[in-house]
Amino acid sequence: MNMNTGSANRSIYTPLVGDQIRLLTLQYVPQSDNDEVPLISCKLEPVALKDIVQLGLRGEAGTVSDGRWPGFEQTQPDFAALFKPKRRHKLMGAPERSWKKYVEAVDQETARNNPANGTAVGTSHSLSHKYIALSYAWGPVEDQRKILINGVELDVRPNLYAALLELRKSHWVSRGIRIWIDALCINQDDLAERAQQVTIMRSIYASAWQVVVWLGPSIESTLLAYTALAWLARAIRSGDKLKEFAAEYGIPTIVYDQAPVILDPYLLPWKDAVFDALRSFFACDYWHRLWILQELAMSKVDAPVLWGSYAMPLREIWVACEAISDGEGTLLENMATKGDDIDHHSSTITLDRRLEERHSTPGQQWRHLIRIKHLRENHGRSVEFALPSFELARQAQATDNRDKVYGILGIPGVQQLVTMTPNYEVDLTKVYIEFTRKIIMNEGLDILRLVHSPVKPVMLSFFNADSPRWLRKIANARFKEVANPCTHNLPSWTVCWSCKCAPLARLQRNYRAHDGLPSPRVNFLDNGGLSLKAVLVDKIANLSAFNILEADEAYPHNGPSAEAIPNSYLHLDGLKEAIWRTIIADSTSTGDEPPLSWRLLIEQRRWAPFGTTEMVGSTINFGLHSFALRNLKLLLPGGYRLGDILGYKGFGERWGGNERGDMLEQHSKLDERDAVSWASNALAWRRLIVTKNGRLGLTVAAAIDGDTVAVLPGCTTPVVIRHVGSGWKLVGEIFVYGLMNGETATMVRDGLVEVSEINL
């Protein structure tokens, strides 16, 4: 993280005392027209943080401040610039609309409702006791620029230099408000000071009069992106209104009658450049920086988001993102760019599971920003509440991977779980071990659900998933790495926050597999192991391939005596119910209990071509048809093959079962879409497994034949463990239909299984 030279640091930085921080004052420097690189001069001085807090000049996090950025008072955006010409709509079959009348009405309404209108007030005297905190990405180290701090030259990165130039134009900065910037206000060469300042980082941002977000210098599409976001936030404001607008003014699109595709009947009549502009906005490095999780959690809702000279309040960006999320069928096909691992004509239900061009997936665009917003609202104390924060931290970018832990210690939901003092002199491996250990000691074993699991490569080619493997190989198919084993020499019970993981969908339901078991008792061993209680319930016998393009041809795998495995669900109807509940982990995408109408997932037509396939082409296809096609011979409990259950009849008459049944007429298209979408996402990068005692489960791709299914006191889901030498290795979490609601405790009481002590 070093930005400054040691000699310059010794001239600029004197040791801080107590809760002191340093604040910058941008000084006026006369500029000449001949200056190719404008000179920036700053005064840096220490101040006691408690003195600023005691002045009472900072409101509660999340409230609106009087610190509106001058850019908020810009003229009304030109919303008409977003839309395609009327003649294009007429050619596409939509009636001609009075765009002038519509835009005038929007202008009047947004002018009345825009809370940014008005003039902020303040005096130079009051501003001298306030400061703003800059939230930004450090950016590339090349082409550094020189600035003056207390008369000493210092090199800074181009992105920070551009931010300082823009801040210098600010009405507030020119009137004396000071600035806190981590790269300049912390001596980055002093590891002890860095650690001490990180411990109060939450307070630094919480005490700021305003947090200012800097996305970077503006680009050609900045104005268009902000215009689109402003239209969504001010004129639309909700997904329902977005759909209504698309139906009234939009462009008709094709919706297949059989396939529950995610597209709505109409798409927004935006110009193609608008979608490109929004993609550029979401792709800004800033949004994927780790420290923003804490910085935005502490900011006010009207924090200005600067992109060059353009400004927009954070509140409006979140409103726009939620409108997109609620009505994303009108945007998704255009917003999500395609890569080599996604077919250009595929539907979009599993885009968040893709490997390549991850920055263009919904989960890394508007859904990512919404998850950051939800961090501000998370006040629960449990690992379950903290899991979204952990997930964001694992995906985020950090210059120093120790910040994957240190950077989230002040986030709501994590702050309540663990107390840990940052120390940049401690080895990364020790940081990860200590963090996991503290959470286990304080909150139980649910953190084990996040343990890293390797996934073998997949094959990419320009032939569709139905093509023979030999044909795809001849066509120069390439292999794509998914997730290799962890390289940090961690015990299997320790969560690695750095190594690449498969883009799994998180199982969010409130499972209670451990209910009724004794309280957890753990012991951390001198050799780095973890001793704990466990109930060894079952063993894995059969496993599916996780994808039709999985490079390991050993899958699907039917273990020894697979045909003799009993059906623990007693009869065929019970097995069918177990199948559809298992492939969705008995949950919806939001963690609710699935409705009975989702039984439609066991319909044979759902697994047929164009029933739930994501179409054809060069794609890692997670549609149900492709999953079935690779796993037709997977043996299920009772000796049934998956292909028999799904109505596969062989080449020439491949899929049978056109009957729908009374129940199938009752569910809505929305049920179909939601059920199929979540099933496809839950199955992605996971294996459907069969246990020796005839149960069905869904687990991580790293599981193999012979692994043990264990229920741990203190862990809400069962886990897969593997016997290695004299101990056990944790493989990952598992959903097992019939073991998720305290059934294990009943088995213990009945003497069918017993509580054992194991070492991980």
XYZ file of C-alpha atoms in Angstrom, residues 267-707:
441
model
C -38.086 -3.634 -23.634
C -37.222 -0.038 -22.808
C -36.910 2.140 -25.911
C -33.517 3.411 -24.782
C -30.727 4.052 -27.233
C -28.016 1.378 -27.238
C -25.557 3.976 -25.980
C -27.568 4.330 -22.753
C -27.073 0.680 -21.871
C -23.366 1.036 -22.663
C -23.167 4.104 -20.425
C -24.778 2.318 -17.472
C -22.447 -0.648 -17.931
C -19.519 1.779 -17.733
C -20.949 3.267 -14.538
C -21.309 -0.102 -12.814
C -17.881 -1.194 -14.084
C -16.067 1.629 -12.260
C -13.313 0.133 -10.111
C -14.662 2.039 -7.132
C -17.746 -0.160 -6.692
C -15.600 -3.275 -6.205
C -13.135 -1.809 -3.719
C -13.284 -3.474 -0.310
C -13.103 -0.400 1.900
C -16.256 1.142 0.444
C -18.294 -1.466 2.329
C -17.470 0.378 5.560
C -17.259 3.856 4.072
C -20.703 3.767 2.465
C -22.176 2.087 5.534
C -21.131 5.189 7.501
C -22.051 7.796 4.873
C -25.244 9.787 4.658
C -27.853 8.898 2.080
C -27.230 12.156 0.221
C -23.479 11.570 -0.070
C -22.392 13.074 -3.413
C -21.132 10.564 -5.967
C -18.748 12.462 -8.228
C -17.775 11.221 -11.655
C -15.554 13.978 -12.932
C -17.531 17.222 -12.628
C -20.886 15.431 -12.558
C -22.534 14.763 -9.195
C -25.469 12.662 -8.041
C -26.667 11.813 -4.515
C -26.073 8.258 -3.381
C -29.746 7.988 -2.429
C -30.856 8.425 -6.040
C -28.380 5.839 -7.295
C -29.829 3.290 -4.880
C -33.392 4.150 -5.911
C -32.393 3.655 -9.552
C -30.731 0.304 -8.777
C -33.805 -0.953 -6.942
C -36.033 0.094 -9.854
C -33.769 -1.872 -12.210
C -33.765 -4.889 -9.889
C -37.549 -4.949 -9.437
C -38.192 -4.545 -13.157
C -34.997 -5.990 -14.554
C -36.765 -7.939 -17.285
C -37.026 -4.690 -19.211
C -33.278 -4.052 -18.991
C -31.452 -7.286 -18.329
C -30.970 -8.562 -21.859
C -29.291 -5.301 -22.844
C -27.488 -4.542 -19.589
C -25.667 -7.874 -19.217
C -22.919 -8.120 -21.800
C -21.992 -11.470 -23.269
C -18.661 -13.281 -23.033
C -17.213 -16.508 -24.388
C -18.917 -18.443 -21.605
C -22.411 -17.083 -22.367
C -24.305 -17.538 -25.606
C -25.421 -14.315 -27.281
C -28.992 -15.634 -27.593
C -29.252 -17.272 -24.190
C -31.735 -16.224 -21.574
C -30.334 -14.499 -18.559
C -31.459 -16.475 -15.538
C -27.969 -17.667 -14.536
C -25.777 -14.767 -15.627
C -24.552 -14.349 -12.056
C -23.024 -17.827 -12.237
C -20.829 -17.061 -15.252
C -17.029 -17.143 -15.102
C -15.928 -14.557 -17.625
C -16.718 -10.842 -17.745
C -18.068 -11.075 -14.204
C -18.176 -7.270 -14.045
C -21.136 -7.309 -16.440
C -23.336 -9.704 -14.474
C -26.359 -8.379 -12.575
C -24.735 -9.453 -9.308
C -21.772 -7.179 -10.038
C -23.912 -4.301 -11.284
C -27.153 -3.086 -9.702
C -27.558 -6.054 -7.350
C -24.067 -5.435 -6.004
C -24.927 -1.841 -5.101
C -28.185 -2.942 -3.480
C -26.307 -5.446 -1.302
C -24.010 -2.637 -0.170
C -27.096 -0.585 0.724
C -28.475 -3.470 2.770
C -25.296 -3.514 4.862
C -26.398 -0.191 6.332
C -29.664 -1.761 7.467
C -28.157 -4.887 9.029
C -28.368 -4.679 12.813
C -28.612 -8.382 13.673
C -26.023 -10.301 15.598
C -25.292 -13.713 14.121
C -23.193 -15.218 11.368
C -26.432 -15.597 9.390
C -26.860 -11.791 9.331
C -23.170 -11.301 8.528
C -22.993 -13.755 5.615
C -23.831 -11.086 2.977
C -20.983 -8.917 4.331
C -18.584 -11.855 4.230
C -19.663 -12.639 0.675
C -19.047 -9.051 -0.450
C -15.640 -8.994 1.252
C -14.568 -12.187 -0.484
C -15.462 -10.726 -3.891
C -14.037 -7.248 -3.290
C -10.649 -5.933 -4.376
C -8.000 -5.112 -1.784
C -4.396 -3.981 -2.204
C -3.454 -5.841 0.983
C -5.427 -9.070 1.457
C -5.327 -8.636 5.218
C -7.847 -5.872 4.612
C -10.331 -8.571 3.553
C -10.673 -8.968 7.333
C -9.632 -5.587 8.710
C -11.792 -3.705 6.205
C -15.062 -5.232 7.404
C -14.538 -5.111 11.176
C -16.555 -1.895 11.422
C -19.429 -2.960 9.174
C -22.855 -3.395 10.825
C -23.477 -7.102 11.270
C -19.764 -7.901 11.576
C -18.832 -5.382 14.245
C -21.075 -7.190 16.739
C -19.484 -10.593 16.073
C -15.787 -10.106 16.626
C -13.288 -7.735 18.190
C -9.914 -7.791 16.504
C -7.025 -5.336 16.421
C -5.521 -4.765 12.953
C -1.829 -5.573 12.744
C -0.084 -5.335 9.374
C 2.995 -7.058 10.724
C 1.067 -10.335 11.165
C 1.212 -12.919 8.393
C -1.896 -13.218 6.175
C -2.461 -16.866 7.101
C -2.484 -16.014 10.805
C -4.967 -13.191 10.215
C -7.416 -15.545 8.488
C -7.021 -18.230 11.164
C -7.524 -15.766 14.020
C -10.594 -14.186 12.404
C -12.311 -17.541 11.884
C -11.295 -18.699 15.359
C -12.801 -15.638 17.045
C -16.081 -15.997 15.181
C -16.324 -19.688 16.129
C -15.614 -18.873 19.774
C -18.193 -16.071 19.855
C -20.954 -17.237 17.508
C -20.657 -20.958 16.746
C -19.790 -22.913 13.649
C -21.931 -21.343 10.914
C -18.846 -19.609 9.514
C -17.771 -23.059 8.270
C -20.409 -22.763 5.551
C -18.046 -20.359 3.744
C -15.028 -22.677 3.624
C -13.270 -22.570 0.243
C -13.916 -25.568 -2.026
C -12.010 -26.227 -5.268
C -13.894 -26.827 -8.516
C -12.330 -28.541 -11.528
C -12.198 -26.880 -14.970
C -15.021 -26.620 -17.464
C -14.807 -26.836 -21.241
C -15.729 -23.872 -23.433
C -16.460 -24.276 -27.116
C -18.525 -22.866 -29.924
C -20.766 -25.928 -30.040
C -23.859 -26.144 -27.911
C -24.237 -28.329 -24.862
C -26.012 -31.125 -26.791
C -23.009 -31.692 -29.073
C -20.817 -34.780 -28.435
C -17.724 -34.150 -26.333
C -15.423 -35.471 -29.082
C -16.840 -32.836 -31.468
C -16.251 -30.019 -29.002
C -12.665 -31.233 -28.460
C -11.953 -31.347 -32.202
C -13.264 -27.775 -32.427
C -10.402 -26.531 -30.231
C -12.452 -26.335 -27.088
C -10.580 -24.535 -24.357
C -10.662 -25.279 -20.669
C -11.487 -22.654 -18.090
C -10.189 -22.821 -14.535
C -12.944 -22.372 -11.972
C -11.516 -22.562 -8.434
C -8.219 -24.196 -7.473
C -7.348 -25.472 -3.981
C -6.437 -22.763 -1.478
C -2.756 -21.788 -1.585
C -2.452 -20.260 1.898
C -1.744 -23.389 3.967
C -4.832 -22.917 6.113
C -6.514 -25.566 8.273
C -9.624 -26.890 6.537
C -11.854 -25.176 9.129
C -10.471 -21.705 8.297
C -12.161 -19.491 5.724
C -9.855 -18.143 3.006
C -10.907 -14.691 1.837
C -8.416 -14.426 -1.037
C -8.543 -17.558 -3.201
C -10.900 -17.650 -6.120
C -14.225 -19.398 -5.480
C -16.845 -20.643 -7.885
C -19.694 -18.110 -8.269
C -22.177 -20.103 -6.174
C -25.629 -18.841 -5.266
C -25.823 -18.560 -1.477
C -28.452 -20.752 0.223
C -30.348 -18.239 2.337
C -33.067 -20.181 4.119
C -32.988 -20.322 7.912
C -32.067 -24.015 8.222
C -32.036 -25.705 11.645
C -30.158 -28.955 11.107
C -28.507 -28.693 14.538
C -31.715 -28.180 16.551
C -31.966 -30.423 19.601
C -28.267 -31.313 19.684
C -26.045 -30.461 22.683
C -24.458 -27.021 22.839
C -21.308 -26.799 20.712
C -17.987 -27.404 22.442
C -14.828 -26.714 20.503
C -11.152 -26.901 21.339
C -8.388 -25.332 19.260
C -5.431 -27.702 19.184
C -1.740 -26.835 19.319
C -1.204 -28.403 15.884
C -3.717 -25.998 14.298
C -6.606 -28.447 14.332
C -10.103 -27.965 15.680
C -11.656 -30.547 17.985
C -15.455 -30.564 18.033
C -18.561 -32.698 18.425
C -20.187 -34.167 15.314
C -22.891 -36.621 14.330
C -21.730 -38.726 11.384
C -25.085 -39.302 9.726
C -24.424 -40.737 6.278
C -21.940 -41.214 3.414
C -22.039 -39.997 -0.172
C -22.457 -42.764 -2.745
C -23.513 -41.225 -6.086
C -22.758 -37.770 -7.502
C -23.900 -35.830 -10.543
C -21.742 -33.789 -12.874
C -22.125 -30.149 -11.889
C -22.305 -29.079 -15.533
C -22.553 -30.679 -18.954
C -19.166 -29.152 -19.831
C -17.369 -30.325 -16.692
C -13.945 -31.511 -17.823
C -13.860 -34.520 -15.462
C -15.513 -37.344 -17.411
C -15.808 -39.497 -14.259
C -19.073 -37.719 -13.494
C -21.861 -38.567 -13.122
C -20.553 -41.173 -10.697
C -22.491 -44.171 -9.400
C -20.716 -45.819 -6.493
C -20.514 -49.537 -5.646
C -23.897 -51.125 -4.884
C -25.614 -47.998 -6.205
C -28.598 -49.980 -7.460
C -29.190 -51.392 -3.975
C -29.513 -48.003 -2.269
C -32.919 -47.827 -0.544
C -35.429 -45.043 -1.077
C -35.651 -43.270 2.286
C -38.610 -41.329 0.917
C -40.586 -44.639 0.782
C -42.256 -44.396 -2.648
C -41.886 -42.799 -6.069
C -44.024 -39.752 -5.264
C -41.918 -39.151 -2.160
C -38.762 -39.391 -4.255
C -40.129 -36.921 -6.801
C -40.895 -34.435 -4.054
C -37.392 -34.931 -2.673
C -35.945 -34.216 -6.136
C -37.669 -30.891 -6.698
C -37.089 -29.706 -3.143
C -33.420 -30.719 -3.247
C -32.540 -28.966 -6.492
C -33.761 -25.685 -4.945
C -32.393 -26.508 -1.448
C -36.026 -26.307 -0.268
C -35.884 -22.531 -0.516
C -36.626 -19.590 -2.741
C -33.921 -17.195 -3.897
C -34.811 -14.910 -0.974
C -34.697 -17.631 1.674
C -38.429 -18.229 2.018
C -40.248 -21.559 2.023
C -41.024 -22.490 -1.594
C -44.725 -22.558 -2.563
C -46.275 -25.919 -3.411
C -46.810 -24.686 -6.964
C -43.059 -25.135 -7.435
C -43.771 -28.844 -7.794
C -43.861 -27.912 -11.471
C -40.085 -28.439 -11.364
C -40.593 -32.204 -11.550
C -42.633 -31.909 -14.761
C -40.923 -33.716 -17.598
C -41.344 -30.758 -19.943
C -39.305 -28.540 -17.589
C -36.235 -30.656 -18.430
C -36.887 -30.888 -22.169
C -35.194 -28.733 -24.826
C -36.646 -25.196 -24.750
C -38.467 -26.054 -21.539
C -35.843 -24.586 -19.265
C -32.713 -24.604 -21.365
C -30.834 -21.345 -21.723
C -31.009 -21.900 -25.470
C -27.903 -23.033 -27.399
C -24.445 -21.898 -28.312
C -21.058 -21.266 -26.723
C -22.104 -21.333 -23.097
C -21.593 -22.835 -19.660
C -25.259 -23.753 -19.649
C -26.898 -24.183 -16.273
C -30.381 -24.751 -17.664
C -32.258 -27.789 -16.336
C -32.188 -29.520 -19.712
C -28.404 -29.411 -19.889
C -28.077 -30.656 -16.312
C -30.354 -33.583 -17.101
C -28.602 -34.377 -20.373
C -25.266 -35.053 -18.647
C -26.813 -36.891 -15.675
C -29.447 -39.128 -17.220
C -27.709 -42.265 -15.879
C -27.328 -40.995 -12.333
C -28.816 -43.615 -10.018
C -31.271 -42.310 -7.444
C -32.596 -44.023 -4.296
C -34.675 -47.097 -5.069
C -32.758 -47.917 -8.258
C -34.406 -45.245 -10.404
C -32.339 -43.414 -12.981
C -32.712 -39.666 -13.296
C -33.508 -40.060 -16.994
C -36.422 -42.382 -16.153
C -37.886 -39.899 -13.688
C -37.601 -37.071 -16.215
C -39.128 -38.992 -19.119
C -36.050 -39.494 -21.324
C -36.793 -42.128 -24.006
C -33.695 -42.200 -26.155
C -32.604 -40.743 -29.492
C -35.452 -39.950 -31.867
C -38.027 -39.677 -29.098
C -35.961 -38.094 -26.431
C -38.399 -36.495 -24.026
C -41.849 -37.790 -23.231
C -44.579 -36.648 -20.941
C -46.668 -33.897 -22.472
C -49.354 -34.361 -19.880
C -49.713 -31.392 -17.569
C -52.090 -32.507 -14.826
C -54.597 -30.372 -12.936
C -51.944 -28.871 -10.687
C -49.917 -27.615 -13.621
C -52.777 -25.455 -14.904
C -52.941 -23.596 -11.616
C -49.492 -22.061 -11.403
C -48.655 -18.762 -12.988
C -45.948 -17.833 -15.443
C -44.307 -15.929 -12.593
C -44.161 -19.153 -10.549
C -42.552 -20.919 -13.485
C -39.970 -18.231 -13.997
C -39.067 -17.896 -10.321
C -38.883 -21.655 -9.747
C -36.800 -22.430 -12.826
C -34.519 -19.447 -12.310
C -33.711 -20.379 -8.717
C -33.313 -24.110 -9.494
C -30.826 -23.308 -12.261
C -28.864 -20.988 -9.975
C -28.887 -23.336 -6.971
C -27.621 -26.265 -9.098
C -24.849 -24.199 -10.686
C -21.395 -25.339 -9.488
C -22.986 -27.898 -7.132
C -23.519 -31.659 -7.315
C -26.758 -33.520 -6.748
C -25.754 -36.427 -4.507
C -27.262 -39.680 -3.232
C -26.246 -41.051 0.159
C -25.825 -44.715 1.114
C -28.944 -44.501 3.260
C -31.044 -43.259 0.360
C -31.163 -39.502 0.888
C -30.799 -36.759 -1.727
C -28.543 -33.759 -1.250
C -26.994 -30.750 -2.944
C -23.375 -29.958 -2.158
C -20.154 -28.348 -3.346
C -18.430 -29.692 -6.442
C -15.379 -30.790 -4.395
C -17.327 -33.679 -2.790
C -16.433 -37.259 -3.813
C -17.691 -40.796 -3.306
C -17.152 -41.907 0.297
C -17.237 -38.453 1.897
